C-alpha positions as MATLAB code, in Angstrom:
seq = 'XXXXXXXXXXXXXXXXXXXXXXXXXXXXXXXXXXXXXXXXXXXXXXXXXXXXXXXXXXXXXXXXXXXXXXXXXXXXXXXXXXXXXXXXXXXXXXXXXXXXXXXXXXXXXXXXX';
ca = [
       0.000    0.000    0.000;
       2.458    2.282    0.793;
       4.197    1.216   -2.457;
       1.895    2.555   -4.240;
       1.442    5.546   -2.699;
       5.393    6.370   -2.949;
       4.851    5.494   -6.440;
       1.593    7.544   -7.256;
       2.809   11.150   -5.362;
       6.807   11.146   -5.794;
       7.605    8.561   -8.712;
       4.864    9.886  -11.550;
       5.704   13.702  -10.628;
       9.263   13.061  -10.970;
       9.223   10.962  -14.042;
       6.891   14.277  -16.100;
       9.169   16.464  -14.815;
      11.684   14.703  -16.191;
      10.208   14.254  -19.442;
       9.387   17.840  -19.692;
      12.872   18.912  -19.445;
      14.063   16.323  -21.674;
      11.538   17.607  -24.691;
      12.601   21.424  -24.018;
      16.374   21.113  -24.002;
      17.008   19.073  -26.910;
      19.113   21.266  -28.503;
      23.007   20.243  -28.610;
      25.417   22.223  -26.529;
      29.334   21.902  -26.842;
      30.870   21.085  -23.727;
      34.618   22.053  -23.964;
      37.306   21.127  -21.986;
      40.260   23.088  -23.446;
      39.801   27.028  -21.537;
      42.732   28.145  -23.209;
      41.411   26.867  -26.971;
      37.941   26.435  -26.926;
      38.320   26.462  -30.682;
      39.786   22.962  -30.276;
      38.139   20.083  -31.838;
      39.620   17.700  -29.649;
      38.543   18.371  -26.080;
      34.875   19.172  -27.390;
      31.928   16.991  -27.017;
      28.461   17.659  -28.404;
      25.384   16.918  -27.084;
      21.890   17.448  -26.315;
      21.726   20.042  -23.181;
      19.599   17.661  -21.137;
      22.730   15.135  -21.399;
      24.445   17.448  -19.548;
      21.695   18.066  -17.187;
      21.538   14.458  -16.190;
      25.119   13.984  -16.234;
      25.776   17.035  -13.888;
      23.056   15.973  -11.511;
      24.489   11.639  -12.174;
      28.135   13.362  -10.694;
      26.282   15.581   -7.824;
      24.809   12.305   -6.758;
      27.880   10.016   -6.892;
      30.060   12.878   -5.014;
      27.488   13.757   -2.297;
      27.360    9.758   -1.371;
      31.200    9.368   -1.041;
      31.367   12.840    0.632;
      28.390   11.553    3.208;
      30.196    7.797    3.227;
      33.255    9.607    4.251;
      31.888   11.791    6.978;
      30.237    8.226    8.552;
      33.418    6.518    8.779;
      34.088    7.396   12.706;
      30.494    6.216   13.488;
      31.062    3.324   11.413;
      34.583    2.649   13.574;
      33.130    2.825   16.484;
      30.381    0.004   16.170;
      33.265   -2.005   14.956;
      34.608   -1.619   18.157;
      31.552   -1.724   20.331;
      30.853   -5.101   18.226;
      34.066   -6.487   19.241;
      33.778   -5.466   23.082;
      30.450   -7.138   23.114;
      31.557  -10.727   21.620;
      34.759  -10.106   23.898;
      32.773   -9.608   26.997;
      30.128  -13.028   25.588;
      33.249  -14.847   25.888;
      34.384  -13.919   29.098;
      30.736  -14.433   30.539;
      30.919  -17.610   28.825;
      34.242  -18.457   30.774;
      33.176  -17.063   33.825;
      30.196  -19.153   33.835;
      27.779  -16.512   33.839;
      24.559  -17.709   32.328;
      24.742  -21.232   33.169;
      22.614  -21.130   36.008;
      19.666  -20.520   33.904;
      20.297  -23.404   31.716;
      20.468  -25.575   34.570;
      17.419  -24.293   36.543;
      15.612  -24.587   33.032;
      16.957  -27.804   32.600;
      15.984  -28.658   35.922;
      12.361  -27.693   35.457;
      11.753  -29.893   32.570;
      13.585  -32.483   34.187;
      10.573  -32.464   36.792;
       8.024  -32.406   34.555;
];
């Protein structure tokens, strides 16, 4: 249900929009990479302006991920090391003997039974 409801009020929207500035910027724009020479052939690509568009925003999204990974890494670090702490202090429960007793009293109870 809620599927659908994503898909009716964010996905549809999205995908006209889209559409609609697809069909009013087809015309082609040079993209050139040479500053000094922009009369070079070489570094120049042609294509439609809403290439561009897409490419730009393709490039905005890729960067903003990394930049967000990278600015999670010291959360990320430090549930590695509260994981680690917690299976290191299982095991020394688990030596100590810690959590026996209820295994035994449960075993004991459906012993009796």
């Amino acid at each position: 249900m809620i599927r659908k409801i994503v898909f009716v009020l964010i996905l549809i929207p999205l995908a006209i929009a889209l559409i609609a500035l697809t069909v009013a910027n087809r015309q082609t724009v040079a993209l050139n990479l040479d500053v000094f020479n922009p009369s070079n052939g070489a570094l120049s690509f042609d294509a439609p302006f809403f290439v561009w568009l897409y490419a730009a925003s393709a490039v905005g999204v890729i960067v903003g991920g990394i930049g967000s990974w990278l600015a999670q890494s010291k959360h990320r670090k430090k549930e590695r090391a509260y994981k680690k702490e917690v299976q290191h202090l299982r095991y020394e429960m688990k030596e100590a003997g810690v959590g026996e007793k209820k295994t035994a009293s449960s075993a004991l109870a459906l012993s009796n039974n």
